[in-house]
């Protein structure tokens, strides 16, 4: 099978198309013929040599795909060959075939474009597991999400609206601000022009008159740690899921104790299979009906053929994208699409 492999740690040019053995499947897995694969920042970190796959996982990058089931493991029930699916992976998505634990599959209805479906498993699993599972967000609370125009950000806006949560996002351009508002964000802060801590306390006013975000979903890390804690209200919860702004920062514990603020850091890829299956099960129950109805939609910035994976990585690094960048693995089924006008 064709796959993208990493010749050595480095820039996008180290991604190359190679011929790899078609993987075998375990009894509890299915083999998916990949139609499209989502591109995530974790893939960029892996390419750069900063984010190794979990033990036992393939070195082929790619954490989410869409496609059709080609083969069933002996213990798999409830699925059949030919089913259209989207899947959360530990790796291997940048390839023509990938083995997937059956519990990490989501059904793709005929109403949902199979290409676009590849942009949902990772972001929905990340958003839901962190704001609901880790932060226990409640209806009516305020959620702050950094990077509102990203795949995570555009998904978080829609999930927040679905859950009855009020959401404010930070962005770096007028174009992204306008799109986030059109998607349903209650407020948008341009971090280049405004102090997001000050603005959050102006925007996020609670029923008792106190201010600050109830939950913050952060992709920046160290650079924003102190500011994020300041932006939280009493009993606020900060969940860090990325380190684009570094990994080390100092924080006074006193700033957490009296106002009962908490800080947690999580990753999705490194979780054991059982936890991933539990998360996908929650997404299937709580969010997938809204995907099927169209209330939650994939936001796709650009699609590129698998052979142009380096361009996809460059697009994500440049940061101009709104929503997801996807790789079309089945290049015979669909020619390269130009960026959507978002």
mmCIF file of N, CA and C in Angstrom, residues 84-184:
data_model
loop_
_atom_site.group_PDB
_atom_site.id
_atom_site.type_symbol
_atom_site.label_atom_id
_atom_site.label_comp_id
_atom_site.label_asym_id
_atom_site.label_seq_id
_atom_site.Cartn_x
_atom_site.Cartn_y
_atom_site.Cartn_z
ATOM 1 N N UNK A 84 -19.419 2.642 5.600
ATOM 2 C CA UNK A 84 -18.695 3.921 5.602
ATOM 3 C C UNK A 84 -18.436 4.330 7.049
ATOM 4 N N UNK A 85 -17.192 4.648 7.357
ATOM 5 C CA UNK A 85 -16.830 4.934 8.748
ATOM 6 C C UNK A 85 -15.851 6.101 8.835
ATOM 7 N N UNK A 86 -15.818 6.703 10.011
ATOM 8 C CA UNK A 86 -14.741 7.606 10.416
ATOM 9 C C UNK A 86 -14.100 6.978 11.642
ATOM 10 N N UNK A 87 -12.816 7.254 11.863
ATOM 11 C CA UNK A 87 -12.119 6.529 12.927
ATOM 12 C C UNK A 87 -11.082 7.389 13.619
ATOM 13 N N UNK A 88 -10.974 7.194 14.926
ATOM 14 C CA UNK A 88 -9.915 7.781 15.738
ATOM 15 C C UNK A 88 -8.770 6.777 15.819
ATOM 16 N N UNK A 89 -7.532 7.247 15.595
ATOM 17 C CA UNK A 89 -6.376 6.355 15.514
ATOM 18 C C UNK A 89 -5.277 6.771 16.481
ATOM 19 N N UNK A 90 -4.344 5.844 16.701
ATOM 20 C CA UNK A 90 -3.089 6.184 17.378
ATOM 21 C C UNK A 90 -1.991 6.513 16.368
ATOM 22 N N UNK A 91 -2.287 6.318 15.104
ATOM 23 C CA UNK A 91 -1.353 6.567 14.012
ATOM 24 C C UNK A 91 -1.761 5.749 12.816
ATOM 25 N N UNK A 92 -1.099 5.997 11.666
ATOM 26 C CA UNK A 92 -1.329 5.195 10.487
ATOM 27 C C UNK A 92 -2.313 5.730 9.483
ATOM 28 N N UNK A 93 -2.861 6.928 9.722
ATOM 29 C CA UNK A 93 -3.901 7.457 8.838
ATOM 30 C C UNK A 93 -3.420 7.878 7.466
ATOM 31 N N UNK A 94 -2.137 8.258 7.347
ATOM 32 C CA UNK A 94 -1.616 8.681 6.053
ATOM 33 C C UNK A 94 -1.242 7.446 5.226
ATOM 34 N N UNK A 95 -2.204 6.609 4.932
ATOM 35 C CA UNK A 95 -1.939 5.367 4.220
ATOM 36 C C UNK A 95 -3.227 4.882 3.563
ATOM 37 N N UNK A 96 -3.094 3.946 2.628
ATOM 38 C CA UNK A 96 -4.259 3.457 1.919
ATOM 39 C C UNK A 96 -5.101 2.503 2.757
ATOM 40 N N UNK A 97 -4.495 1.859 3.761
ATOM 41 C CA UNK A 97 -5.224 0.963 4.654
ATOM 42 C C UNK A 97 -4.727 1.170 6.074
ATOM 43 N N UNK A 98 -5.634 1.006 7.058
ATOM 44 C CA UNK A 98 -5.237 1.160 8.449
ATOM 45 C C UNK A 98 -6.094 0.256 9.328
ATOM 46 N N UNK A 99 -5.488 -0.451 10.290
ATOM 47 C CA UNK A 99 -6.278 -1.234 11.242
ATOM 48 C C UNK A 99 -6.830 -0.334 12.336
ATOM 49 N N UNK A 100 -8.071 -0.595 12.731
ATOM 50 C CA UNK A 100 -8.735 0.242 13.731
ATOM 51 C C UNK A 100 -9.496 -0.644 14.712
ATOM 52 N N UNK A 101 -9.304 -0.459 16.030
ATOM 53 C CA UNK A 101 -10.187 -1.144 16.985
ATOM 54 C C UNK A 101 -11.636 -0.790 16.684
ATOM 55 N N UNK A 102 -12.503 -1.775 16.643
ATOM 56 C CA UNK A 102 -13.887 -1.542 16.242
ATOM 57 C C UNK A 102 -14.572 -0.496 17.126
ATOM 58 N N UNK A 103 -14.159 -0.410 18.382
ATOM 59 C CA UNK A 103 -14.755 0.570 19.287
ATOM 60 C C UNK A 103 -14.383 1.999 18.993
ATOM 61 N N UNK A 104 -13.436 2.214 18.091
ATOM 62 C CA UNK A 104 -13.010 3.570 17.733
ATOM 63 C C UNK A 104 -13.575 4.022 16.392
ATOM 64 N N UNK A 105 -14.615 3.315 15.931
ATOM 65 C CA UNK A 105 -15.275 3.669 14.682
ATOM 66 C C UNK A 105 -16.532 4.482 14.938
ATOM 67 N N UNK A 106 -16.830 5.376 14.000
ATOM 68 C CA UNK A 106 -18.078 6.120 13.987
ATOM 69 C C UNK A 106 -18.739 5.918 12.626
ATOM 70 N N UNK A 107 -20.036 5.702 12.575
ATOM 71 C CA UNK A 107 -20.700 5.476 11.282
ATOM 72 C C UNK A 107 -20.866 6.777 10.511
ATOM 73 N N UNK A 108 -20.581 6.744 9.218
ATOM 74 C CA UNK A 108 -20.751 7.930 8.376
ATOM 75 C C UNK A 108 -22.024 7.756 7.554
ATOM 76 N N UNK A 109 -23.051 8.546 7.835
ATOM 77 C CA UNK A 109 -24.303 8.408 7.094
ATOM 78 C C UNK A 109 -24.154 8.914 5.663
ATOM 79 N N UNK A 110 -25.078 8.515 4.811
ATOM 80 C CA UNK A 110 -25.033 8.948 3.417
ATOM 81 C C UNK A 110 -25.139 10.463 3.291
ATOM 82 N N UNK A 111 -25.741 11.100 4.281
ATOM 83 C CA UNK A 111 -25.913 12.552 4.241
ATOM 84 C C UNK A 111 -24.612 13.313 4.484
ATOM 85 N N UNK A 112 -23.586 12.632 4.987
ATOM 86 C CA UNK A 112 -22.317 13.284 5.316
ATOM 87 C C UNK A 112 -21.273 12.919 4.273
ATOM 88 N N UNK A 113 -20.633 13.920 3.701
ATOM 89 C CA UNK A 113 -19.584 13.699 2.714
ATOM 90 C C UNK A 113 -18.453 12.887 3.336
ATOM 91 N N UNK A 114 -18.034 11.821 2.652
ATOM 92 C CA UNK A 114 -17.027 10.927 3.222
ATOM 93 C C UNK A 114 -15.693 11.630 3.411
ATOM 94 N N UNK A 115 -15.346 12.534 2.514
ATOM 95 C CA UNK A 115 -14.096 13.290 2.669
ATOM 96 C C UNK A 115 -14.142 14.134 3.936
ATOM 97 N N UNK A 116 -15.209 14.918 4.085
ATOM 98 C CA UNK A 116 -15.319 15.824 5.223
ATOM 99 C C UNK A 116 -15.368 15.075 6.546
ATOM 100 N N UNK A 117 -15.888 13.864 6.534
ATOM 101 C CA UNK A 117 -15.992 13.071 7.766
ATOM 102 C C UNK A 117 -14.632 12.811 8.390
ATOM 103 N N UNK A 118 -13.572 12.837 7.587
ATOM 104 C CA UNK A 118 -12.222 12.604 8.116
ATOM 105 C C UNK A 118 -11.774 13.702 9.069
ATOM 106 N N UNK A 119 -12.428 14.852 9.041
ATOM 107 C CA UNK A 119 -12.043 15.960 9.902
ATOM 108 C C UNK A 119 -12.760 16.007 11.229
ATOM 109 N N UNK A 120 -13.502 14.955 11.589
ATOM 110 C CA UNK A 120 -14.310 14.995 12.810
ATOM 111 C C UNK A 120 -13.799 14.164 13.989
ATOM 112 N N UNK A 121 -13.292 12.955 13.801
ATOM 113 C CA UNK A 121 -13.027 12.105 14.977
ATOM 114 C C UNK A 121 -12.077 12.707 16.001
ATOM 115 N N UNK A 122 -10.959 13.267 15.562
ATOM 116 C CA UNK A 122 -9.960 13.794 16.499
ATOM 117 C C UNK A 122 -10.472 15.030 17.224
ATOM 118 N N UNK A 123 -11.043 15.983 16.489
ATOM 119 C CA UNK A 123 -11.463 17.229 17.139
ATOM 120 C C UNK A 123 -12.655 17.012 18.069
ATOM 121 N N UNK A 124 -13.620 16.223 17.645
ATOM 122 C CA UNK A 124 -14.771 15.997 18.517
ATOM 123 C C UNK A 124 -14.381 15.197 19.754
ATOM 124 N N UNK A 125 -13.503 14.219 19.583
ATOM 125 C CA UNK A 125 -13.043 13.439 20.736
ATOM 126 C C UNK A 125 -12.229 14.309 21.691
ATOM 127 N N UNK A 126 -11.383 15.164 21.145
ATOM 128 C CA UNK A 126 -10.563 16.042 21.980
ATOM 129 C C UNK A 126 -11.418 17.044 22.738
ATOM 130 N N UNK A 127 -12.307 17.711 22.028
ATOM 131 C CA UNK A 127 -13.141 18.743 22.667
ATOM 132 C C UNK A 127 -14.047 18.127 23.724
ATOM 133 N N UNK A 128 -14.766 17.085 23.363
ATOM 134 C CA UNK A 128 -15.742 16.515 24.299
ATOM 135 C C UNK A 128 -15.059 15.915 25.524
ATOM 136 N N UNK A 129 -13.976 15.163 25.312
ATOM 137 C CA UNK A 129 -13.314 14.503 26.446
ATOM 138 C C UNK A 129 -12.705 15.503 27.409
ATOM 139 N N UNK A 130 -12.351 16.677 26.911
ATOM 140 C CA UNK A 130 -11.709 17.668 27.776
ATOM 141 C C UNK A 130 -12.680 18.637 28.434
ATOM 142 N N UNK A 131 -13.617 19.188 27.680
ATOM 143 C CA UNK A 131 -14.498 20.164 28.324
ATOM 144 C C UNK A 131 -15.600 19.473 29.134
ATOM 145 N N UNK A 132 -16.015 18.279 28.709
ATOM 146 C CA UNK A 132 -17.039 17.544 29.461
ATOM 147 C C UNK A 132 -16.384 16.561 30.417
ATOM 148 N N UNK A 133 -15.518 15.686 29.886
ATOM 149 C CA UNK A 133 -14.919 14.651 30.726
ATOM 150 C C UNK A 133 -13.975 15.182 31.778
ATOM 151 N N UNK A 134 -13.063 16.063 31.401
ATOM 152 C CA UNK A 134 -12.065 16.574 32.357
ATOM 153 C C UNK A 134 -12.549 17.795 33.126
ATOM 154 N N UNK A 135 -13.210 18.726 32.440
ATOM 155 C CA UNK A 135 -13.593 19.981 33.098
ATOM 156 C C UNK A 135 -15.032 19.987 33.607
ATOM 157 N N UNK A 136 -15.825 18.974 33.245
ATOM 158 C CA UNK A 136 -17.200 18.858 33.738
ATOM 159 C C UNK A 136 -17.985 20.149 33.498
ATOM 160 N N UNK A 137 -17.896 20.666 32.280
ATOM 161 C CA UNK A 137 -18.588 21.915 31.972
ATOM 162 C C UNK A 137 -20.097 21.728 32.066
ATOM 163 N N UNK A 138 -20.784 22.769 32.500
ATOM 164 C CA UNK A 138 -22.225 22.715 32.714
ATOM 165 C C UNK A 138 -22.945 23.704 31.810
ATOM 166 N N UNK A 139 -24.188 23.395 31.498
ATOM 167 C CA UNK A 139 -25.018 24.286 30.702
ATOM 168 C C UNK A 139 -25.012 25.686 31.300
ATOM 169 N N UNK A 140 -24.813 26.685 30.445
ATOM 170 C CA UNK A 140 -24.826 28.071 30.887
ATOM 171 C C UNK A 140 -23.484 28.622 31.311
ATOM 172 N N UNK A 141 -22.476 27.751 31.467
ATOM 173 C CA UNK A 141 -21.155 28.235 31.850
ATOM 174 C C UNK A 141 -20.439 28.860 30.654
ATOM 175 N N UNK A 142 -19.356 29.586 30.980
ATOM 176 C CA UNK A 142 -18.549 30.253 29.959
ATOM 177 C C UNK A 142 -17.308 29.416 29.654
ATOM 178 N N UNK A 143 -17.081 29.164 28.361
ATOM 179 C CA UNK A 143 -15.913 28.447 27.877
ATOM 180 C C UNK A 143 -15.057 29.397 27.051
ATOM 181 N N UNK A 144 -13.756 29.454 27.344
ATOM 182 C CA UNK A 144 -12.790 30.200 26.533
ATOM 183 C C UNK A 144 -11.940 29.203 25.768
ATOM 184 N N UNK A 145 -11.842 29.373 24.459
ATOM 185 C CA UNK A 145 -11.021 28.497 23.622
ATOM 186 C C UNK A 145 -10.039 29.346 22.844
ATOM 187 N N UNK A 146 -8.766 29.032 22.966
ATOM 188 C CA UNK A 146 -7.750 29.728 22.183
ATOM 189 C C UNK A 146 -7.625 29.077 20.809
ATOM 190 N N UNK A 147 -7.409 29.899 19.789
ATOM 191 C CA UNK A 147 -7.328 29.383 18.425
ATOM 192 C C UNK A 147 -8.695 29.053 17.867
ATOM 193 N N UNK A 148 -9.590 30.027 17.897
ATOM 194 C CA UNK A 148 -10.966 29.792 17.479
ATOM 195 C C UNK A 148 -11.122 29.363 16.038
ATOM 196 N N UNK A 149 -10.168 29.727 15.173
ATOM 197 C CA UNK A 149 -10.267 29.366 13.769
ATOM 198 C C UNK A 149 -9.670 28.018 13.429
ATOM 199 N N UNK A 150 -9.060 27.361 14.393
ATOM 200 C CA UNK A 150 -8.417 26.066 14.154
ATOM 201 C C UNK A 150 -9.457 24.957 14.051
ATOM 202 N N UNK A 151 -8.997 23.744 13.738
ATOM 203 C CA UNK A 151 -9.903 22.612 13.734
ATOM 204 C C UNK A 151 -10.542 22.405 15.091
ATOM 205 N N UNK A 152 -9.725 22.486 16.153
ATOM 206 C CA UNK A 152 -10.250 22.370 17.514
ATOM 207 C C UNK A 152 -11.214 23.505 17.812
ATOM 208 N N UNK A 153 -10.838 24.720 17.467
ATOM 209 C CA UNK A 153 -11.661 25.883 17.782
ATOM 210 C C UNK A 153 -13.015 25.859 17.094
ATOM 211 N N UNK A 154 -13.027 25.550 15.797
ATOM 212 C CA UNK A 154 -14.296 25.531 15.071
ATOM 213 C C UNK A 154 -15.198 24.397 15.556
ATOM 214 N N UNK A 155 -14.581 23.289 15.966
ATOM 215 C CA UNK A 155 -15.380 22.212 16.551
ATOM 216 C C UNK A 155 -15.919 22.617 17.916
ATOM 217 N N UNK A 156 -15.076 23.272 18.731
ATOM 218 C CA UNK A 156 -15.487 23.663 20.080
ATOM 219 C C UNK A 156 -16.664 24.628 20.057
ATOM 220 N N UNK A 157 -16.676 25.536 19.096
ATOM 221 C CA UNK A 157 -17.804 26.475 18.995
ATOM 222 C C UNK A 157 -19.105 25.703 18.800
ATOM 223 N N UNK A 158 -19.082 24.746 17.888
ATOM 224 C CA UNK A 158 -20.296 23.993 17.587
ATOM 225 C C UNK A 158 -20.703 23.072 18.742
ATOM 226 N N UNK A 159 -19.718 22.455 19.382
ATOM 227 C CA UNK A 159 -20.021 21.586 20.520
ATOM 228 C C UNK A 159 -20.606 22.410 21.668
ATOM 229 N N UNK A 160 -20.022 23.589 21.905
ATOM 230 C CA UNK A 160 -20.528 24.457 22.977
ATOM 231 C C UNK A 160 -21.982 24.828 22.734
ATOM 232 N N UNK A 161 -22.309 25.195 21.512
ATOM 233 C CA UNK A 161 -23.694 25.553 21.196
ATOM 234 C C UNK A 161 -24.619 24.349 21.412
ATOM 235 N N UNK A 162 -24.142 23.172 21.040
ATOM 236 C CA UNK A 162 -24.934 21.954 21.209
ATOM 237 C C UNK A 162 -25.187 21.653 22.684
ATOM 238 N N UNK A 163 -24.214 21.967 23.544
ATOM 239 C CA UNK A 163 -24.315 21.677 24.974
ATOM 240 C C UNK A 163 -24.963 22.806 25.772
ATOM 241 N N UNK A 164 -25.285 23.909 25.118
ATOM 242 C CA UNK A 164 -25.856 25.039 25.837
ATOM 243 C C UNK A 164 -24.831 25.816 26.637
ATOM 244 N N UNK A 165 -23.591 25.803 26.162
ATOM 245 C CA UNK A 165 -22.481 26.501 26.823
ATOM 246 C C UNK A 165 -22.187 27.792 26.069
ATOM 247 N N UNK A 166 -21.875 28.867 26.794
ATOM 248 C CA UNK A 166 -21.495 30.134 26.164
ATOM 249 C C UNK A 166 -19.999 30.108 25.873
ATOM 250 N N UNK A 167 -19.605 30.558 24.693
ATOM 251 C CA UNK A 167 -18.216 30.408 24.278
ATOM 252 C C UNK A 167 -17.634 31.706 23.739
ATOM 253 N N UNK A 168 -16.417 31.991 24.208
ATOM 254 C CA UNK A 168 -15.618 33.094 23.683
ATOM 255 C C UNK A 168 -14.324 32.495 23.158
ATOM 256 N N UNK A 169 -13.859 32.970 22.000
ATOM 257 C CA UNK A 169 -12.651 32.436 21.395
ATOM 258 C C UNK A 169 -11.663 33.557 21.116
ATOM 259 N N UNK A 170 -10.387 33.201 21.066
ATOM 260 C CA UNK A 170 -9.369 34.142 20.626
ATOM 261 C C UNK A 170 -8.955 33.790 19.207
ATOM 262 N N UNK A 171 -8.668 34.833 18.427
ATOM 263 C CA UNK A 171 -8.231 34.660 17.043
ATOM 264 C C UNK A 171 -7.164 35.716 16.749
ATOM 265 N N UNK A 172 -6.505 35.570 15.595
ATOM 266 C CA UNK A 172 -5.450 36.513 15.233
ATOM 267 C C UNK A 172 -5.738 37.343 14.008
ATOM 268 N N UNK A 173 -6.959 37.261 13.468
ATOM 269 C CA UNK A 173 -7.273 38.049 12.276
ATOM 270 C C UNK A 173 -8.755 38.376 12.228
ATOM 271 N N UNK A 174 -9.088 39.429 11.495
ATOM 272 C CA UNK A 174 -10.475 39.837 11.309
ATOM 273 C C UNK A 174 -11.255 38.763 10.563
ATOM 274 N N UNK A 175 -10.610 38.129 9.577
ATOM 275 C CA UNK A 175 -11.263 37.077 8.795
ATOM 276 C C UNK A 175 -11.692 35.922 9.692
ATOM 277 N N UNK A 176 -10.807 35.498 10.584
ATOM 278 C CA UNK A 176 -11.150 34.402 11.485
ATOM 279 C C UNK A 176 -12.206 34.830 12.501
ATOM 280 N N UNK A 177 -12.123 36.072 12.942
ATOM 281 C CA UNK A 177 -13.117 36.572 13.887
ATOM 282 C C UNK A 177 -14.511 36.534 13.278
ATOM 283 N N UNK A 178 -14.633 36.994 12.048
ATOM 284 C CA UNK A 178 -15.928 37.012 11.388
ATOM 285 C C UNK A 178 -16.475 35.601 11.208
ATOM 286 N N UNK A 179 -15.597 34.662 10.859
ATOM 287 C CA UNK A 179 -16.061 33.294 10.654
ATOM 288 C C UNK A 179 -16.531 32.681 11.971
ATOM 289 N N UNK A 180 -15.782 32.902 13.036
ATOM 290 C CA UNK A 180 -16.160 32.331 14.333
ATOM 291 C C UNK A 180 -17.498 32.874 14.809
ATOM 292 N N UNK A 181 -17.736 34.165 14.576
ATOM 293 C CA UNK A 181 -19.036 34.735 14.932
ATOM 294 C C UNK A 181 -20.144 34.084 14.107
ATOM 295 N N UNK A 182 -19.892 33.879 12.814
ATOM 296 C CA UNK A 182 -20.905 33.279 11.950
ATOM 297 C C UNK A 182 -21.191 31.835 12.349
ATOM 298 N N UNK A 183 -20.203 31.182 12.967
ATOM 299 C CA UNK A 183 -20.360 29.790 13.385
ATOM 300 C C UNK A 183 -21.114 29.675 14.707
ATOM 301 N N UNK A 184 -21.202 30.793 15.447
ATOM 302 C CA UNK A 184 -21.977 30.781 16.680
ATOM 303 C C UNK A 184 -21.252 31.215 17.932
#
